[in-house]
XYZ file of N, CA, C and O in Angstrom:
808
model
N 130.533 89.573 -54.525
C 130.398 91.022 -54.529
C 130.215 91.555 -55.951
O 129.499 92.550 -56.059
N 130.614 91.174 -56.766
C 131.324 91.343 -58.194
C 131.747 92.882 -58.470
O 131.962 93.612 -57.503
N 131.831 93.230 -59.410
C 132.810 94.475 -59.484
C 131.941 95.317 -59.890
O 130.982 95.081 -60.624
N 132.221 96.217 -59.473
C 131.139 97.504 -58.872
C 131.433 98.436 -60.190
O 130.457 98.896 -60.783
N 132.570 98.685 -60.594
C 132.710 99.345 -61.810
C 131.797 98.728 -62.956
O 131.538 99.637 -63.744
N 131.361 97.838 -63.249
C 131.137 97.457 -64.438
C 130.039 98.343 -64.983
O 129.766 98.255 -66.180
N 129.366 99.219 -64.178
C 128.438 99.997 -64.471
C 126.917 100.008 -63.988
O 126.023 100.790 -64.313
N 126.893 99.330 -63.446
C 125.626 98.462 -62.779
C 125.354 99.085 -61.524
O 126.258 99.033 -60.690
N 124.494 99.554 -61.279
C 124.139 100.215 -59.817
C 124.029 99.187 -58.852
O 123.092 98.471 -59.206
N 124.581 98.725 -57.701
C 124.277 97.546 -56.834
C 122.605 97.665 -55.969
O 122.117 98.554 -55.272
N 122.219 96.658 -56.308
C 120.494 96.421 -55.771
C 120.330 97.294 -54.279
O 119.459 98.141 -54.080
N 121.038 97.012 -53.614
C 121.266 97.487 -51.956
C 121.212 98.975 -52.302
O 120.275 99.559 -51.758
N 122.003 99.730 -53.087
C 122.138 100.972 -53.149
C 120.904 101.719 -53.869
O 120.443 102.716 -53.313
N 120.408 101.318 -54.967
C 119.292 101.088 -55.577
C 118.279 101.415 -54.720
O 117.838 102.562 -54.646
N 117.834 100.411 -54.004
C 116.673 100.464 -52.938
C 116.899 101.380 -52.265
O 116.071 102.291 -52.283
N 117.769 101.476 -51.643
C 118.107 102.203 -50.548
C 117.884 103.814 -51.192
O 117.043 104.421 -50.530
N 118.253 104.335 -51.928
C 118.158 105.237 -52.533
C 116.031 105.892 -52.969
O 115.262 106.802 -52.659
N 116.061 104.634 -53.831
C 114.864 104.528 -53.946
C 113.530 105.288 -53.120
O 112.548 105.983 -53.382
N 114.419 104.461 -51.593
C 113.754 104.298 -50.308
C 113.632 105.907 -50.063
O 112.484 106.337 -49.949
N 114.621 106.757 -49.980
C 115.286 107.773 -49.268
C 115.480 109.150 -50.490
O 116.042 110.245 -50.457
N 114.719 108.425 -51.466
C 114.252 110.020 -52.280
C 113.221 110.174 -53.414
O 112.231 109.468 -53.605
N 113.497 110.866 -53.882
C 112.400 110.733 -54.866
C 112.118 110.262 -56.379
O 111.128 110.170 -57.104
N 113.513 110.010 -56.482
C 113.707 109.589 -58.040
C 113.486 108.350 -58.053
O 113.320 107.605 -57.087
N 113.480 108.024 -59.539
C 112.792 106.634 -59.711
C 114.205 105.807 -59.758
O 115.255 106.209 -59.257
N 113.985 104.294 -60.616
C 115.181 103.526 -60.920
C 115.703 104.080 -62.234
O 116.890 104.338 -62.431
N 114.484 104.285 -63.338
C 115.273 105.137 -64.234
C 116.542 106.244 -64.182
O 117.686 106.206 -64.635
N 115.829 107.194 -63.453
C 116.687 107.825 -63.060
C 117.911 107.632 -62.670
O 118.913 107.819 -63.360
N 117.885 107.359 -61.868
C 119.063 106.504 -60.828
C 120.093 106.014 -61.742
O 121.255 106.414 -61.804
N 119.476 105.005 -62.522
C 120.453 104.359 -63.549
C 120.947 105.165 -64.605
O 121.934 104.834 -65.262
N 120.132 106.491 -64.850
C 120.407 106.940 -66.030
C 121.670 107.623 -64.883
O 122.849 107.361 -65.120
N 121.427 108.197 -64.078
C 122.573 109.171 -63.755
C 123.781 108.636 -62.985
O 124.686 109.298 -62.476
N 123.613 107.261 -63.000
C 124.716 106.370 -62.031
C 125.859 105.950 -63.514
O 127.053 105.662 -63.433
N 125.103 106.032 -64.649
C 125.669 105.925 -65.746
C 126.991 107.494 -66.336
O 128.163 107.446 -66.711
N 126.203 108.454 -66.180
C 126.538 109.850 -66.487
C 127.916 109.840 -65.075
O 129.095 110.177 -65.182
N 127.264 109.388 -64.002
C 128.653 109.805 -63.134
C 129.876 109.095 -62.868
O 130.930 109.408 -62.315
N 129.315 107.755 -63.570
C 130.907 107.194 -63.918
C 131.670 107.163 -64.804
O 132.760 106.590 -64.834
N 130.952 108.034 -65.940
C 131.319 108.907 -67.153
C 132.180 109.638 -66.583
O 133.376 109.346 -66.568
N 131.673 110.718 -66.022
C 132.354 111.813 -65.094
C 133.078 111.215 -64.323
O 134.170 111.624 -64.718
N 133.303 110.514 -63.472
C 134.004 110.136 -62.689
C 133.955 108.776 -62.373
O 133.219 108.213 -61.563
N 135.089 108.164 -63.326
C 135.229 106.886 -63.761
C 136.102 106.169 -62.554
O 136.900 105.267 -62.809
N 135.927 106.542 -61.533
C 136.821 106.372 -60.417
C 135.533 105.792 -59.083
O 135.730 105.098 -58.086
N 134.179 106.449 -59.626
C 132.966 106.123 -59.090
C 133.207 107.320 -57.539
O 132.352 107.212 -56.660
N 133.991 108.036 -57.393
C 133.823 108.759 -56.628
C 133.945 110.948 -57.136
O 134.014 111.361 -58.293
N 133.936 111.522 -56.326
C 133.003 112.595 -57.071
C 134.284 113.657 -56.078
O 134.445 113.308 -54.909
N 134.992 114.698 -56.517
C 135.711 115.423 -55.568
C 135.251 116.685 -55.937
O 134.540 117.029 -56.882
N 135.969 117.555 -54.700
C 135.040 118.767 -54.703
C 135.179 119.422 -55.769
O 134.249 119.997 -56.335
N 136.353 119.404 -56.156
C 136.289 120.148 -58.047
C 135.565 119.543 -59.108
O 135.406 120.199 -60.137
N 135.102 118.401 -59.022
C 134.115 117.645 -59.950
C 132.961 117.826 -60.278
O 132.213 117.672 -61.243
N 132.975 118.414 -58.638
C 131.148 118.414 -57.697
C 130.872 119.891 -58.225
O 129.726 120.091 -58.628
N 131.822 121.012 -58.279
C 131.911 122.525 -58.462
C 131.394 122.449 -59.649
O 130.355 123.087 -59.818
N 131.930 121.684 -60.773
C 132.544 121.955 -62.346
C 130.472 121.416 -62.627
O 129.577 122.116 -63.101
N 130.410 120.193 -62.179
C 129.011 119.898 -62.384
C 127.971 120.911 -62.124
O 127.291 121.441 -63.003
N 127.874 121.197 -60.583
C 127.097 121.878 -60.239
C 127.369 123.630 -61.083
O 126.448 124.446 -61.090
N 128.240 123.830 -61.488
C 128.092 125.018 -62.283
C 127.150 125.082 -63.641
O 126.551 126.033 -64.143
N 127.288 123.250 -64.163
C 126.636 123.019 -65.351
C 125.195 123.866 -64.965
O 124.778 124.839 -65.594
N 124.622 123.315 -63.908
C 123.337 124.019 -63.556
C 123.142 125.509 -63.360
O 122.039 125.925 -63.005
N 123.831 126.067 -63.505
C 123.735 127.707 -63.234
C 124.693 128.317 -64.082
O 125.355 129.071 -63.369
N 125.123 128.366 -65.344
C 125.574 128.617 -66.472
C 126.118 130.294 -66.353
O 127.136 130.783 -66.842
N 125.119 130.916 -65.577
C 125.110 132.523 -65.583
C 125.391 133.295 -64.493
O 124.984 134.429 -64.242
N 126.193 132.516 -63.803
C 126.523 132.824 -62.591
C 128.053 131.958 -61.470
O 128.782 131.041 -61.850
N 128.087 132.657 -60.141
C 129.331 131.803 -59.993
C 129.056 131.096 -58.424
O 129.175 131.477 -57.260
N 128.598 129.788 -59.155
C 128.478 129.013 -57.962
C 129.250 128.288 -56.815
O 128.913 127.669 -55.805
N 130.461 128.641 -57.420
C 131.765 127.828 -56.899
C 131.566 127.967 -55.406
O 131.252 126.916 -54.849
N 131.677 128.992 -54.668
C 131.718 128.811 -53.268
C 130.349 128.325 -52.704
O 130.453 127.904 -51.552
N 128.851 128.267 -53.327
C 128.310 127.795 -52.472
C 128.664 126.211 -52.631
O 128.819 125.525 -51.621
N 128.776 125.704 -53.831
C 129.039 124.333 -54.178
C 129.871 123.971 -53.104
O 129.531 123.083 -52.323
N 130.883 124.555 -53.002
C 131.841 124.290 -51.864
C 131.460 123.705 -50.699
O 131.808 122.597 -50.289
N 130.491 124.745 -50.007
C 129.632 124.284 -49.162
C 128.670 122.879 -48.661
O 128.479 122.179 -47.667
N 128.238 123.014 -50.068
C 126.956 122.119 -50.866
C 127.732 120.878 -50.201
O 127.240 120.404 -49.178
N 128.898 120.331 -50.710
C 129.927 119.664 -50.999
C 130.001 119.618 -49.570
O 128.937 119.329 -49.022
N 131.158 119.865 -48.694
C 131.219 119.886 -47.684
C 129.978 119.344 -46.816
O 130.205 118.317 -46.176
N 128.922 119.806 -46.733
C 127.662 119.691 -45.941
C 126.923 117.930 -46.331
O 125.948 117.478 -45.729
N 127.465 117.396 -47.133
C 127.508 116.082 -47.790
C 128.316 114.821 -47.657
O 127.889 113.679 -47.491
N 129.557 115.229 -47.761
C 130.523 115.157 -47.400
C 130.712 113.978 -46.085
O 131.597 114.089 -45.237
N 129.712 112.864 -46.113
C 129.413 112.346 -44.443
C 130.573 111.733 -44.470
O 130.175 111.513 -43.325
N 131.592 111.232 -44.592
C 132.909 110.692 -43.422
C 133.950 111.609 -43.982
O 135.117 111.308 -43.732
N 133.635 113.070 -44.958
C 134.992 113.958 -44.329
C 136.128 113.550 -45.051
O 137.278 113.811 -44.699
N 135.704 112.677 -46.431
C 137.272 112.300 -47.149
C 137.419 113.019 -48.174
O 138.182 112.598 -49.043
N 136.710 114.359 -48.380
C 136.945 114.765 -49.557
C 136.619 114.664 -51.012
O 136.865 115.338 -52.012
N 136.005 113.624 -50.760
C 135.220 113.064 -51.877
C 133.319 113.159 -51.578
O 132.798 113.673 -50.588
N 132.799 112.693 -52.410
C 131.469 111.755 -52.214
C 131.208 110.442 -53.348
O 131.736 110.441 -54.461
N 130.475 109.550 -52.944
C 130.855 108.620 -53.598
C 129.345 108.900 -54.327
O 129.029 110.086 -54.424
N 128.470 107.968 -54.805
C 127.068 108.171 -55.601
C 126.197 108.392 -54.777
O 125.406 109.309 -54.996
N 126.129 107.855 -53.966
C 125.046 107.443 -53.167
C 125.098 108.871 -52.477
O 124.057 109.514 -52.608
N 126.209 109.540 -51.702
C 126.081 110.837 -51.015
C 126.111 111.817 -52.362
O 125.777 112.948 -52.009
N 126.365 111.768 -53.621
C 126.075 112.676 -54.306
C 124.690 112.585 -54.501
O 124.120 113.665 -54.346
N 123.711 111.305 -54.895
C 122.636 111.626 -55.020
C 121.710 111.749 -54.138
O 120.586 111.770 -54.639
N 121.758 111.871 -52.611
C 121.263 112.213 -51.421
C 121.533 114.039 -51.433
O 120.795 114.813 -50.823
N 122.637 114.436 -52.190
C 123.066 115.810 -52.304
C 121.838 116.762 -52.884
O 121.249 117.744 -52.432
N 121.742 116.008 -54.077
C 120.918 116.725 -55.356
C 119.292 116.550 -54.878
O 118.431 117.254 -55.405
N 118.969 115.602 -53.889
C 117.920 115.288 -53.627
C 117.295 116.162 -52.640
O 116.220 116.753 -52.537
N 118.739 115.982 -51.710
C 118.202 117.289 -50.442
C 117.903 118.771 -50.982
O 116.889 119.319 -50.549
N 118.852 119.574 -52.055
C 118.743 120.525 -52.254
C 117.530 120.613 -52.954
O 116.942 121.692 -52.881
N 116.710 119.134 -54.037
C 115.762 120.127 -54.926
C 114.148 119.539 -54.369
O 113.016 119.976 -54.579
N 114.644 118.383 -53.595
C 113.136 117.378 -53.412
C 113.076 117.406 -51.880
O 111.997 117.438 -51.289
N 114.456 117.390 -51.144
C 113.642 117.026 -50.150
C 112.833 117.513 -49.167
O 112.842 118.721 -48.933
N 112.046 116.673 -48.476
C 111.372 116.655 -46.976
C 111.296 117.737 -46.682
O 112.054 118.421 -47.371
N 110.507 118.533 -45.668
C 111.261 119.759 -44.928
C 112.141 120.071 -43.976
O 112.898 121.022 -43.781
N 111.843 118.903 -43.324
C 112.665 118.687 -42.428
C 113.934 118.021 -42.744
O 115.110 118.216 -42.436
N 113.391 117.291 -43.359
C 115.192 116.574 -43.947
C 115.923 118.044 -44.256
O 116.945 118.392 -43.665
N 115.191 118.934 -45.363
C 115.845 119.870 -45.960
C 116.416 121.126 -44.917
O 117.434 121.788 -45.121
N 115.372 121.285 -43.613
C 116.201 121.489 -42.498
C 117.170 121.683 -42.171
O 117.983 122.594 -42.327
N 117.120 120.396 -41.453
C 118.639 119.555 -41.343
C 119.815 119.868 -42.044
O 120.801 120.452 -41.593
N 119.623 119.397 -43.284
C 120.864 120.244 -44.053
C 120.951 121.397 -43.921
O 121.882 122.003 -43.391
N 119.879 121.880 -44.441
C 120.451 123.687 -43.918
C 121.100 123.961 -42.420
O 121.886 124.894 -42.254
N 120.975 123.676 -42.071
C 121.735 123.792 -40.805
C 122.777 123.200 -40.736
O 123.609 123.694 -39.975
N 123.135 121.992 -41.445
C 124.589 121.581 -41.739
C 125.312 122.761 -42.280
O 126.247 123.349 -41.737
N 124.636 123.086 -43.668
C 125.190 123.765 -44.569
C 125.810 125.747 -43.780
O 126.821 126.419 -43.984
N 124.404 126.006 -42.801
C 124.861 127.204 -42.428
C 126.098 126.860 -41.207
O 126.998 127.663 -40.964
N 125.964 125.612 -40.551
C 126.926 125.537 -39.596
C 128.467 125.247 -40.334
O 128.827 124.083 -40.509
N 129.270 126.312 -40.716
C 130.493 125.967 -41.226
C 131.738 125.292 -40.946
O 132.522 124.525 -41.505
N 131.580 125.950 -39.751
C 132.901 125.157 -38.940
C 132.383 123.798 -38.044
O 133.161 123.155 -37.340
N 130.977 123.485 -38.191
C 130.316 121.829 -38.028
C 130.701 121.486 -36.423
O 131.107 120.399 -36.014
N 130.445 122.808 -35.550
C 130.354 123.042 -34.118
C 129.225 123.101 -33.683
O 128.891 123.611 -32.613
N 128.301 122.403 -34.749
C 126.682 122.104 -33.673
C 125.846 123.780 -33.692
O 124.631 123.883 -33.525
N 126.559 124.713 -33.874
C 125.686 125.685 -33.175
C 126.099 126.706 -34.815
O 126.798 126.368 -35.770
N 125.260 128.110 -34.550
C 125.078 128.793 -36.451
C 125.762 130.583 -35.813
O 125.186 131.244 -34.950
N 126.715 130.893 -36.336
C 126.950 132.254 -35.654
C 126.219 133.182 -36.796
O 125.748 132.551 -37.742
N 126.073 134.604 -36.812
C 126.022 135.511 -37.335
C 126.764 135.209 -38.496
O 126.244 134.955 -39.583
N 127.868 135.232 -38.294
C 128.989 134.977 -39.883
C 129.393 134.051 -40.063
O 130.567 134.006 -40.429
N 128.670 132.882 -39.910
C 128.312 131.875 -40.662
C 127.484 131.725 -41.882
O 127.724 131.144 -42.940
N 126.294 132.493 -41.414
C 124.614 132.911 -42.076
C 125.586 133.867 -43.031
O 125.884 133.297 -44.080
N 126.133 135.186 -42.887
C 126.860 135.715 -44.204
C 127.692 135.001 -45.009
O 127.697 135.162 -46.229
N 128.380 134.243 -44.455
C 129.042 133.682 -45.157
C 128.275 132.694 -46.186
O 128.695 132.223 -47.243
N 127.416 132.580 -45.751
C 126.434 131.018 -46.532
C 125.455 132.082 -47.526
O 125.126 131.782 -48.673
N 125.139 133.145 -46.963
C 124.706 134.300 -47.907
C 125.760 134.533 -49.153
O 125.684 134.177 -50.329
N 126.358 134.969 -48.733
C 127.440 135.321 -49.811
C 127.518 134.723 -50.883
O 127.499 135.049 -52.069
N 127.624 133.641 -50.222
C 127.626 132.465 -51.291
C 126.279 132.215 -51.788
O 126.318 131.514 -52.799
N 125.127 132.535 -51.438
C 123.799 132.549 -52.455
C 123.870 134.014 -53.415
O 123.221 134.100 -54.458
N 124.733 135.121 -52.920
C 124.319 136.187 -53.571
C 125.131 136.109 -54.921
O 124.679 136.865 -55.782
N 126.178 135.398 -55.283
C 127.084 135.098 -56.448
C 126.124 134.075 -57.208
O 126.560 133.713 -58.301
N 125.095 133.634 -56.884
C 124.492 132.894 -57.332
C 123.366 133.601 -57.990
O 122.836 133.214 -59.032
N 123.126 134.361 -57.511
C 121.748 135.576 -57.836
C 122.034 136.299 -59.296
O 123.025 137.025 -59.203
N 121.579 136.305 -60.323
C 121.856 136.600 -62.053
C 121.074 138.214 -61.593
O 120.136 138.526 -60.859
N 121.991 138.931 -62.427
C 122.175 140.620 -61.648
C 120.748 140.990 -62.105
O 120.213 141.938 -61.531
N 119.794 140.069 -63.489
C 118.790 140.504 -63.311
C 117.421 140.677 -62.550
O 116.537 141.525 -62.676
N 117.567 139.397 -61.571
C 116.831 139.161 -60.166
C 117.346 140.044 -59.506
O 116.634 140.947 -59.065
N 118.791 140.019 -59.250
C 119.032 140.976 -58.097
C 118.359 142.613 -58.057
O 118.211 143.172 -56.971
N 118.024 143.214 -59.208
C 117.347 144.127 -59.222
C 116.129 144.011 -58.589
O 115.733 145.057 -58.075
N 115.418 143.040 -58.475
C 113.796 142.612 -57.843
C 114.122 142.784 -55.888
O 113.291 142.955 -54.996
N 115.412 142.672 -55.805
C 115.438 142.243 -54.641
C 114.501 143.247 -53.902
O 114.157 144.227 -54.562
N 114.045 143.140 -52.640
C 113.250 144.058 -51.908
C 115.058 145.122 -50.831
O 116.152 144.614 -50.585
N 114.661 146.324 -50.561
C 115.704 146.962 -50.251
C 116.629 146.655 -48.864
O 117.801 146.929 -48.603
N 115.609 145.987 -48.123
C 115.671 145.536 -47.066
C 116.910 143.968 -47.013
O 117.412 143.555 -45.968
N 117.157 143.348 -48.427
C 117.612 142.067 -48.397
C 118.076 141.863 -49.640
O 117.903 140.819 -50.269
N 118.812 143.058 -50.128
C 119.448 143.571 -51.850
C 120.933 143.231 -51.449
O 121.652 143.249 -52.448
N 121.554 142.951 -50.385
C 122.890 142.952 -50.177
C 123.173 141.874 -49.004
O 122.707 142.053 -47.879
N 124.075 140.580 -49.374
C 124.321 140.001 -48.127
C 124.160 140.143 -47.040
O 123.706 139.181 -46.419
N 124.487 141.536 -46.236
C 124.918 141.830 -45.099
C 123.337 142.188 -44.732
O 122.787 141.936 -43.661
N 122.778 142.801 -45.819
C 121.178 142.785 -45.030
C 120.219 142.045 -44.965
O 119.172 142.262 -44.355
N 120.648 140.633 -45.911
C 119.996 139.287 -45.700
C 120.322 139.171 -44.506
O 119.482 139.282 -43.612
N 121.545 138.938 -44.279
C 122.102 137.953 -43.043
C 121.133 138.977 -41.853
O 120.132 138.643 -41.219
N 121.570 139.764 -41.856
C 120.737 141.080 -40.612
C 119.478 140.400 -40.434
O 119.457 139.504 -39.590
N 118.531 140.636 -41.011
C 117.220 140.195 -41.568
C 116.955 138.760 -40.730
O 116.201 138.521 -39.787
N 117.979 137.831 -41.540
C 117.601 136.629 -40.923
C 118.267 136.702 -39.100
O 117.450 136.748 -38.181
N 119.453 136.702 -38.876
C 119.440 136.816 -37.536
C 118.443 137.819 -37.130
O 118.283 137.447 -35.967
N 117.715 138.759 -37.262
C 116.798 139.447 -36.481
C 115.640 138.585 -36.453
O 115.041 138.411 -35.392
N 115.277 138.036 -37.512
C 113.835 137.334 -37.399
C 114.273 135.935 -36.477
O 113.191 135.365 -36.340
N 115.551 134.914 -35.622
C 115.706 134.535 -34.872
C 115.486 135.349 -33.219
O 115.594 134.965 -32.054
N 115.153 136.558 -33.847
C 115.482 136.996 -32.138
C 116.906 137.378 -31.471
O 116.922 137.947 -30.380
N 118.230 137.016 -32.227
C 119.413 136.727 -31.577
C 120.252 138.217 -31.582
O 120.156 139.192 -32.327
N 121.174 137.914 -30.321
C 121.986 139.018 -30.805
C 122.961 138.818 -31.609
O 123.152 137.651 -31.951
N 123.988 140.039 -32.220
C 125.404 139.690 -33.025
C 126.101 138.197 -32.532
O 126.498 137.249 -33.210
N 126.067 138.425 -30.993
C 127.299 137.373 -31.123
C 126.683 136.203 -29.788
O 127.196 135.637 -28.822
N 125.317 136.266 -30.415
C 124.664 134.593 -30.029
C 124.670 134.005 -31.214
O 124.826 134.308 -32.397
N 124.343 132.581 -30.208
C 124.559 131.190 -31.517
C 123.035 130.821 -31.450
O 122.279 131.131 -30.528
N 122.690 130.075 -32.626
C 121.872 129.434 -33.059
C 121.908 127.765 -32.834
O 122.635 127.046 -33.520
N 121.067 127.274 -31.830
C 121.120 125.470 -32.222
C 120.528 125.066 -33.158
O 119.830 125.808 -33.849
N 120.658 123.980 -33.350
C 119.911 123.519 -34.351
C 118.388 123.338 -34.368
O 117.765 123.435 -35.426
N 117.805 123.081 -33.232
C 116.542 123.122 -32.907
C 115.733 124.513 -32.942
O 114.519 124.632 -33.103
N 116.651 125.512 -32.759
C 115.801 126.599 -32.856
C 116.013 127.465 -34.086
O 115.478 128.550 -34.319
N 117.027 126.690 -34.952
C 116.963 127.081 -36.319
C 115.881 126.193 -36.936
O 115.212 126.733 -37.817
N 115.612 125.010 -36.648
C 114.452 124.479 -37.732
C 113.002 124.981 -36.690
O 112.238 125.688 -37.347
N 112.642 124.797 -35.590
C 111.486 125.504 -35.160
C 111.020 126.659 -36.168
O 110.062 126.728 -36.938
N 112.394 127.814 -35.773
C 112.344 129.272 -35.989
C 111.701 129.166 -37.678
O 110.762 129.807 -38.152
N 112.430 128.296 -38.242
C 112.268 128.607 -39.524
C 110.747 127.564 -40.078
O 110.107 127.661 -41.125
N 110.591 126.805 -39.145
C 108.868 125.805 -39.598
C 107.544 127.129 -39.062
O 106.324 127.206 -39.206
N 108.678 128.069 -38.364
C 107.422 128.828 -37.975
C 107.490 130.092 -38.527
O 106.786 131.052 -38.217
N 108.774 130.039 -39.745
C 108.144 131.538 -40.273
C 108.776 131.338 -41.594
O 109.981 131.174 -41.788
N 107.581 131.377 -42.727
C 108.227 130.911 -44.391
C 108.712 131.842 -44.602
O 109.358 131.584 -45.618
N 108.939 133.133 -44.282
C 110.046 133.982 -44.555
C 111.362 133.795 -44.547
O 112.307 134.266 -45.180
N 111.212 132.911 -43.589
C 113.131 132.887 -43.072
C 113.660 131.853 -44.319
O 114.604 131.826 -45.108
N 112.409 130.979 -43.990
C 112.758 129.823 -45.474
C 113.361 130.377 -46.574
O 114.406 129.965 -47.077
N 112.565 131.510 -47.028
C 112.677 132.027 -48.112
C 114.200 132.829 -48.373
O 114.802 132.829 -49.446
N 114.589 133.416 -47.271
C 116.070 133.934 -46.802
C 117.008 132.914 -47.637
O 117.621 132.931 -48.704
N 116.756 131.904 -46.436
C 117.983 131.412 -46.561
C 118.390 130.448 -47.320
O 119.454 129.870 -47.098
N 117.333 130.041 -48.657
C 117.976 128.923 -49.379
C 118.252 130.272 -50.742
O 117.932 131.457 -50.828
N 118.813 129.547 -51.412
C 118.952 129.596 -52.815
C 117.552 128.934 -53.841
O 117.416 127.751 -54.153
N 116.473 130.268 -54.282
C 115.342 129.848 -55.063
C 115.547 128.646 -55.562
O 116.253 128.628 -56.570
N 114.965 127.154 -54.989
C 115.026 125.794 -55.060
C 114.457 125.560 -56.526
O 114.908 124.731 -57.317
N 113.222 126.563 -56.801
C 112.643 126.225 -57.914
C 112.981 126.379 -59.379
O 112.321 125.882 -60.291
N 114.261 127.244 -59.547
C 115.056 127.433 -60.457
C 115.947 125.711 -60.883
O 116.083 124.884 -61.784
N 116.330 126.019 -59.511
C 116.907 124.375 -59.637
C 116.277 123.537 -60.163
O 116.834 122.731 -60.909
N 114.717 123.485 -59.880
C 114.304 121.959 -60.137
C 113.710 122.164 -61.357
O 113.058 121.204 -61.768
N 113.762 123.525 -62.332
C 113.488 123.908 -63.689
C 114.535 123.019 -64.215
O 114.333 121.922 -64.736
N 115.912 123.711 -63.992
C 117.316 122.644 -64.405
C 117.329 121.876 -64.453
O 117.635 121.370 -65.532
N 117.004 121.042 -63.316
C 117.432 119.490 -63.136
C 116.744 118.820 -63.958
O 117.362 117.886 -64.469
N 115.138 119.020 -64.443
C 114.288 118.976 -65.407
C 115.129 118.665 -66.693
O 115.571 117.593 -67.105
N 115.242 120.393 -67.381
C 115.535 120.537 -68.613
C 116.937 119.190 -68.566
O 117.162 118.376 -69.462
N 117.654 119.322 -67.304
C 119.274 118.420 -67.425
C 119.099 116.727 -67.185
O 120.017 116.029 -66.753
N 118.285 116.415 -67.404
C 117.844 115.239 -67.544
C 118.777 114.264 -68.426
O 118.905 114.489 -69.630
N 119.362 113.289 -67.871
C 120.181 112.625 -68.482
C 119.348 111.723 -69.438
O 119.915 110.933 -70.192
C-alpha cells in the first residue's frame, strides 16, 4: 500500500481524477501538495473548507454558502472530505459538465437531502449567494432579482410551482436545460470563480 502521507498522490486516485475532471496531473499534484500543507491530516473539515474557500472571495462572506458547498460533497456524511471529494468539489463548481453541474445543484439546493427542493430551500441557498454578491454588483442587479426573496420568487415562478410544492430532481434539471435563465438564478457567477482559481494557482 505504502504510506499515503508521504506526499505522493496514489496512481488509482490520480487517474481516476484525471478521468472525472478537468485538470491535468500537474495540477493535481501541485494542489494534492498545498492540501496536505493545509491539512496535514490529508482530510479537509468544514472549517478548513470555509477558511479556504473564503481565500477565493476576499470581499465578501462566503461562509454559509461554503457550508453548503461542503455539505453537498460531503459523500459518506463524516464531516470531513478527503482530496479526492475536495477536488471533485472545486471541479463541479468551476468546470463541470452540465449535467454533472446539475446534479449538484440540486444536491446543493436540496438541504435537508429529502430528494425533493422546497421554496425555502431555493432562499435559503439564495441567501447564501447574496452574501456572496460584492455590494458593487449588487447595484447592477435587475429590480426584479435585487433581493433574495425575489430571486427565490423568480426562480420558483419560472418552475411553474406553487409556495408549498416540491421540486424533483428531474424537473429541476429539465426546467433548468430548458431555460438559461434559471441557470443564471441560481448559481453563484461561476466565471468569477474560474478568474480566481486562475490567478490562485498553486
Amino acid at each position: 500500500m505504502g504510506n499515503s502521507k508521504s506526499g505522493a498522490l496514489s496512481k488509482e486516485i490520480l487517474e481516476e481524477l484525471q478521468l472525472n475532471t478537468k485538470f491535468t496531473e500537474e495540477e493535481l499534484c501541485a494542489w494534492y501538495q498545498s492540501f496536505l500543507k493545509e491539512c496535514p491530516s490529508g482530510r479537509i473539515t468544514q472549517q478548513e473548507f470555509q477558511s479556504i474557500y473564503a481565500k477565493f472571495f476576499p470581499d465578501s462572506d462566503p461562509k454559509a454558502y461554503a457550508q453548503h458547498v461542503f455539505r453537498s460533497f460531503d459523500a459518506n456524511s463524516d464531516g470531513t472530505l478527503d482530496f479526492k471529494e475536495y477536488v471533485i468539489a472545486l471541479h463541479m463548481t468551476t468546470a463541470g459538465k452540465t449535467n454533472q453541474k446539475l446534479e449538484w445543484a440540486f444536491s446543493l439546493y436540496d438541504v435537508d437531502g429529502n430528494g425533493t427542493i422546497s421554496k425555502n430551500e431555493v432562499l435559503e441557498i439564495v441567501m447564501a449567494i447574496f452574501k456572496m454578491i460584492n455590494p458593487e454588483d449588487m447595484k447592477h442587479l435587475p429590480d426584479d432579482e435585487n433581493t433574495p426573496e425575489k430571486r427565490a420568487e423568480k426562480i420558483w415562478k419560472f418552475f411553474g410551482k406553487k409556495d408549498d410544492d416540491k421540486l424533483t430532481e428531474e424537473e429541476f434539471i429539465e426546467g433548468t436545460l430548458a431555460n438559461k435563465e434559471i441557470l443564471r438564478l441560481i448559481q453563484f457567477e461561476p466565471q468569477k470563480v474560474k478568474e480566481k482559481l486562475k490567478e490562485k494557482k498553486p
